mmCIF file of C-alpha atoms in Angstrom:
data_model
loop_
_atom_site.group_PDB
_atom_site.id
_atom_site.type_symbol
_atom_site.label_atom_id
_atom_site.label_comp_id
_atom_site.label_asym_id
_atom_site.label_seq_id
_atom_site.Cartn_x
_atom_site.Cartn_y
_atom_site.Cartn_z
ATOM 1 C CA MET E 230 37.549 -0.029 29.885
ATOM 2 C CA SER E 231 35.151 1.885 32.109
ATOM 3 C CA THR E 232 31.425 1.114 32.173
ATOM 4 C CA GLU E 233 30.711 4.527 30.652
ATOM 5 C CA MET E 234 33.107 3.895 27.743
ATOM 6 C CA ALA E 235 31.702 0.404 27.201
ATOM 7 C CA ASP E 236 28.144 1.740 27.103
ATOM 8 C CA ALA E 237 29.152 4.445 24.639
ATOM 9 C CA GLY E 238 30.772 1.850 22.411
ATOM 10 C CA ALA E 239 27.676 -0.310 22.539
ATOM 11 C CA ALA E 240 25.464 2.597 21.547
ATOM 12 C CA GLN E 241 27.711 3.438 18.626
ATOM 13 C CA GLY E 242 27.784 -0.184 17.491
ATOM 14 C CA LEU E 243 23.985 -0.371 17.356
ATOM 15 C CA GLU E 244 23.561 2.963 15.610
ATOM 16 C CA GLY E 245 21.167 2.692 12.681
ATOM 17 C CA ARG E 246 19.722 -0.659 13.764
ATOM 18 C CA SER E 247 15.963 -1.240 13.876
ATOM 19 C CA PHE E 248 14.586 -3.989 16.141
ATOM 20 C CA LEU E 249 11.246 -5.675 15.428
ATOM 21 C CA PHE E 250 9.884 -7.571 18.431
ATOM 22 C CA LEU E 251 7.322 -10.181 17.418
ATOM 23 C CA LEU E 252 5.289 -11.352 20.406
ATOM 24 C CA GLY E 253 3.938 -14.822 19.733
ATOM 25 C CA SER E 254 2.325 -15.698 23.056
ATOM 26 C CA ALA E 255 -1.347 -16.577 23.378
ATOM 27 C CA ARG E 256 -1.581 -14.212 26.378
ATOM 28 C CA THR E 257 -0.320 -10.727 27.112
ATOM 29 C CA ASP E 258 2.325 -9.787 29.659
ATOM 30 C CA GLY E 259 3.561 -13.346 30.018
ATOM 31 C CA ASN E 260 7.035 -14.468 31.039
ATOM 32 C CA THR E 261 8.443 -14.432 27.511
ATOM 33 C CA GLU E 262 7.257 -10.884 26.916
ATOM 34 C CA THR E 263 8.691 -9.842 30.277
ATOM 35 C CA LEU E 264 12.121 -11.123 29.255
ATOM 36 C CA ALA E 265 11.919 -9.515 25.817
ATOM 37 C CA ARG E 266 11.049 -6.152 27.328
ATOM 38 C CA ARG E 267 13.833 -6.453 29.919
ATOM 39 C CA ALA E 268 16.310 -7.095 27.095
ATOM 40 C CA ALA E 269 14.928 -4.205 25.022
ATOM 41 C CA GLU E 270 15.356 -1.793 27.935
ATOM 42 C CA GLN E 271 19.114 -2.143 27.495
ATOM 43 C CA LEU E 272 19.097 -0.961 23.878
ATOM 44 C CA PRO E 273 20.409 2.576 23.385
ATOM 45 C CA ALA E 274 17.763 5.276 23.147
ATOM 46 C CA GLY E 275 18.537 5.934 19.483
ATOM 47 C CA VAL E 276 17.857 2.353 18.381
ATOM 48 C CA GLU E 277 14.420 1.995 16.803
ATOM 49 C CA GLN E 278 12.065 -0.527 18.378
ATOM 50 C CA ARG E 279 8.771 -1.770 16.998
ATOM 51 C CA TRP E 280 6.552 -4.202 18.901
ATOM 52 C CA LEU E 281 3.903 -6.306 17.191
ATOM 53 C CA ARG E 282 1.656 -8.798 18.962
ATOM 54 C CA LEU E 283 0.828 -11.591 16.518
ATOM 55 C CA SER E 284 -2.475 -12.358 18.251
ATOM 56 C CA GLU E 285 -3.598 -8.841 17.342
ATOM 57 C CA LEU E 286 -2.602 -9.307 13.696
ATOM 58 C CA PRO E 287 -4.228 -12.643 12.831
ATOM 59 C CA LEU E 288 -3.177 -14.114 9.516
ATOM 60 C CA PRO E 289 -5.239 -16.274 7.186
ATOM 61 C CA ALA E 290 -4.390 -19.940 6.901
ATOM 62 C CA PHE E 291 -1.328 -20.308 4.722
ATOM 63 C CA GLU E 292 -1.985 -21.629 1.225
ATOM 64 C CA ASP E 293 1.040 -23.137 -0.508
ATOM 65 C CA ARG E 294 0.966 -22.015 -4.153
ATOM 66 C CA ARG E 295 4.528 -22.866 -5.121
ATOM 67 C CA HIS E 296 3.428 -25.386 -7.745
ATOM 68 C CA GLY E 297 0.028 -24.031 -8.612
ATOM 69 C CA GLY E 298 0.358 -20.760 -10.433
ATOM 70 C CA GLY E 299 2.379 -18.558 -8.093
ATOM 71 C CA HIS E 300 1.318 -16.096 -5.459
ATOM 72 C CA GLY E 301 -1.654 -14.752 -7.384
ATOM 73 C CA GLY E 302 -3.998 -11.934 -6.489
ATOM 74 C CA GLU E 303 -2.844 -8.448 -5.619
ATOM 75 C CA GLY E 304 -0.167 -9.547 -3.192
ATOM 76 C CA PRO E 305 -0.131 -9.340 0.615
ATOM 77 C CA ALA E 306 -2.766 -7.080 2.168
ATOM 78 C CA GLY E 307 -4.158 -6.246 5.593
ATOM 79 C CA ASN E 308 -2.363 -7.861 8.523
ATOM 80 C CA GLU E 309 -0.116 -9.827 6.189
ATOM 81 C CA ARG E 310 1.082 -6.609 4.549
ATOM 82 C CA THR E 311 1.664 -5.034 7.963
ATOM 83 C CA LEU E 312 3.845 -7.951 9.052
ATOM 84 C CA LEU E 313 5.666 -8.158 5.725
ATOM 85 C CA ASP E 314 6.522 -4.468 5.718
ATOM 86 C CA ALA E 315 7.615 -4.521 9.360
ATOM 87 C CA THR E 316 9.787 -7.576 8.707
ATOM 88 C CA LEU E 317 11.506 -5.987 5.732
ATOM 89 C CA GLU E 318 12.019 -2.633 7.441
ATOM 90 C CA ALA E 319 13.815 -4.126 10.459
ATOM 91 C CA THR E 320 17.485 -4.958 10.669
ATOM 92 C CA ASP E 321 16.908 -7.262 13.649
ATOM 93 C CA LEU E 322 13.997 -9.650 14.244
ATOM 94 C CA VAL E 323 13.381 -10.733 17.821
ATOM 95 C CA VAL E 324 10.952 -13.647 17.908
ATOM 96 C CA ALA E 325 9.511 -13.894 21.407
ATOM 97 C CA SER E 326 7.497 -17.094 21.670
ATOM 98 C CA PRO E 327 6.886 -19.341 24.661
ATOM 99 C CA LEU E 328 7.619 -23.013 24.203
ATOM 100 C CA TYR E 329 4.399 -24.714 23.073
ATOM 101 C CA TRP E 330 4.684 -28.467 22.531
ATOM 102 C CA TYR E 331 8.446 -28.104 22.077
ATOM 103 C CA SER E 332 8.144 -25.555 19.300
ATOM 104 C CA VAL E 333 7.053 -21.989 18.600
ATOM 105 C CA SER E 334 3.481 -20.896 19.180
ATOM 106 C CA ALA E 335 0.833 -21.419 16.501
ATOM 107 C CA ALA E 336 0.767 -17.691 15.669
ATOM 108 C CA THR E 337 4.547 -17.634 15.288
ATOM 109 C CA LYS E 338 4.566 -20.728 13.096
ATOM 110 C CA LEU E 339 1.851 -19.266 10.869
ATOM 111 C CA TYR E 340 3.885 -16.069 10.491
ATOM 112 C CA LEU E 341 6.895 -18.144 9.427
ATOM 113 C CA ASP E 342 4.728 -20.173 7.033
ATOM 114 C CA HIS E 343 3.818 -16.944 5.272
ATOM 115 C CA TRP E 344 7.515 -16.400 4.616
ATOM 116 C CA ALA E 345 7.170 -19.190 2.051
ATOM 117 C CA GLY E 346 4.474 -17.228 0.250
ATOM 118 C CA TRP E 347 6.596 -14.081 0.309
ATOM 119 C CA LEU E 348 9.493 -16.070 -1.115
ATOM 120 C CA ASN E 349 7.240 -17.310 -3.905
ATOM 121 C CA ALA E 350 6.239 -13.761 -4.866
ATOM 122 C CA ARG E 351 9.292 -12.899 -6.929
ATOM 123 C CA GLU E 352 8.462 -9.217 -7.098
ATOM 124 C CA LEU E 353 8.963 -8.955 -3.328
ATOM 125 C CA ARG E 354 12.603 -10.140 -3.546
ATOM 126 C CA PHE E 355 12.043 -11.426 -0.038
ATOM 127 C CA ARG E 356 15.175 -13.556 0.304
ATOM 128 C CA ASP E 357 17.442 -10.825 -1.061
ATOM 129 C CA ARG E 358 15.959 -8.255 1.291
ATOM 130 C CA MET E 359 16.198 -10.553 4.328
ATOM 131 C CA ARG E 360 19.848 -11.421 3.735
ATOM 132 C CA GLY E 361 22.115 -9.833 6.306
ATOM 133 C CA LYS E 362 19.438 -9.189 8.926
ATOM 134 C CA THR E 363 19.839 -10.710 12.393
ATOM 135 C CA MET E 364 17.493 -13.147 14.094
ATOM 136 C CA TRP E 365 17.112 -13.378 17.875
ATOM 137 C CA ALA E 366 15.001 -15.707 20.015
ATOM 138 C CA VAL E 367 13.402 -15.219 23.411
ATOM 139 C CA THR E 368 11.415 -18.030 24.998
ATOM 140 C CA THR E 369 10.335 -19.486 28.303
ATOM 141 C CA THR E 370 9.585 -23.050 29.264
ATOM 142 C CA SER E 371 8.025 -24.673 32.303
ATOM 143 C CA HIS E 372 10.720 -27.372 32.117
ATOM 144 C CA GLU E 373 13.819 -27.035 34.266
ATOM 145 C CA ASP E 374 15.909 -28.474 31.439
ATOM 146 C CA ALA E 375 16.650 -25.662 28.971
ATOM 147 C CA ALA E 376 17.415 -28.276 26.301
ATOM 148 C CA LYS E 377 13.665 -28.811 25.940
ATOM 149 C CA ALA E 378 13.667 -25.529 24.015
ATOM 150 C CA ASP E 379 16.195 -26.815 21.454
ATOM 151 C CA PRO E 380 13.536 -27.653 18.810
ATOM 152 C CA LEU E 381 12.142 -24.108 19.020
ATOM 153 C CA LEU E 382 15.606 -22.586 18.763
ATOM 154 C CA GLY E 383 16.441 -24.929 15.904
ATOM 155 C CA THR E 384 13.361 -23.802 13.980
ATOM 156 C CA LEU E 385 14.379 -20.166 14.230
ATOM 157 C CA ARG E 386 18.091 -20.668 13.738
ATOM 158 C CA LEU E 387 17.666 -22.851 10.664
ATOM 159 C CA SER E 388 15.110 -20.420 9.239
ATOM 160 C CA ALA E 389 17.594 -17.597 9.675
ATOM 161 C CA ASP E 390 20.335 -19.632 8.039
ATOM 162 C CA TYR E 391 18.097 -20.508 5.089
ATOM 163 C CA MET E 392 17.389 -16.812 4.538
ATOM 164 C CA GLY E 393 21.024 -15.773 4.769
ATOM 165 C CA MET E 394 20.427 -14.040 8.093
ATOM 166 C CA SER E 395 22.793 -13.920 11.043
ATOM 167 C CA TRP E 396 21.956 -15.584 14.337
ATOM 168 C CA GLY E 397 22.174 -13.033 17.132
ATOM 169 C CA GLY E 398 21.511 -15.269 20.095
ATOM 170 C CA ALA E 399 18.831 -16.776 22.294
ATOM 171 C CA LEU E 400 17.431 -16.245 25.754
ATOM 172 C CA VAL E 401 15.696 -19.137 27.518
ATOM 173 C CA GLY E 402 13.816 -18.489 30.741
ATOM 174 C CA HIS E 403 11.925 -20.793 33.050
ATOM 175 C CA GLY E 404 8.422 -20.135 34.257
ATOM 176 C CA ASN E 405 4.870 -21.400 34.235
ATOM 177 C CA ARG E 406 2.595 -18.872 35.898
ATOM 178 C CA PRO E 407 2.764 -15.200 34.832
ATOM 179 C CA GLY E 408 5.507 -13.378 36.699
ATOM 180 C CA ASP E 409 7.593 -16.455 37.481
ATOM 181 C CA VAL E 410 10.661 -15.120 35.634
ATOM 182 C CA GLU E 411 10.671 -12.004 37.789
ATOM 183 C CA GLY E 412 12.113 -14.109 40.583
ATOM 184 C CA ASP E 413 14.960 -15.543 38.501
ATOM 185 C CA ALA E 414 17.861 -13.147 38.943
ATOM 186 C CA ASP E 415 20.145 -15.137 36.634
ATOM 187 C CA VAL E 416 17.834 -15.066 33.613
ATOM 188 C CA LEU E 417 17.062 -11.382 34.189
ATOM 189 C CA ARG E 418 20.798 -10.678 34.025
ATOM 190 C CA ASP E 419 20.977 -12.747 30.850
ATOM 191 C CA ALA E 420 18.142 -10.686 29.386
ATOM 192 C CA GLU E 421 19.983 -7.464 30.140
ATOM 193 C CA ALA E 422 23.072 -8.801 28.348
ATOM 194 C CA LEU E 423 21.314 -10.327 25.332
ATOM 195 C CA PHE E 424 22.017 -7.569 22.817
ATOM 196 C CA ARG E 425 25.489 -6.585 24.037
ATOM 197 C CA PRO E 426 27.351 -9.007 21.735
ATOM 198 C CA ALA E 427 25.605 -7.345 18.780
ATOM 199 C CA ALA E 428 27.092 -4.046 19.758
ATOM 200 C CA ARG E 429 30.577 -5.472 20.249
ATOM 201 C CA ALA E 430 30.481 -7.207 16.851
ATOM 202 C CA GLU E 431 30.049 -3.935 14.947
#
């Protein structure tokens, strides 16, 4: 198959998909974001992309109300409502978080904690509406051993499985100072190929 035919098939396979990129880093334009944007550049022009930086949408501390009277109040509002709506509107969630203490960043973990509250609000039908979406992970670590990122990937993969979501794949880069991944030709190639299996699976 020619490159042109393969690209056309990929575009057709992703038709109608909507990608939400959730940037969980504590700084802007870091290595993880660089990889996420390199991967997104390969998506066909007709595929919707939405980018949200979690540090710009701070959430309140999560309060677990599962056994204390339900969700209560008027439901999610403000930044929480923005993130909820964006999450539900997307077909694909790309969580881009650097490796912090062998897990996702604090902002990313807080976002995931709020999933529990959305699950507890029965009127949202959160689990039903998440089922069938696809989860992706993009991360970078200062460790040479990519296995150090396994706990982070496990958090996201198990969360996806619990919600009845598909696991799209993961991209793990290596870098410490901003811009380090720009010199890693192998991981940049991996970034450019990240979403291709999604197109072939359609």
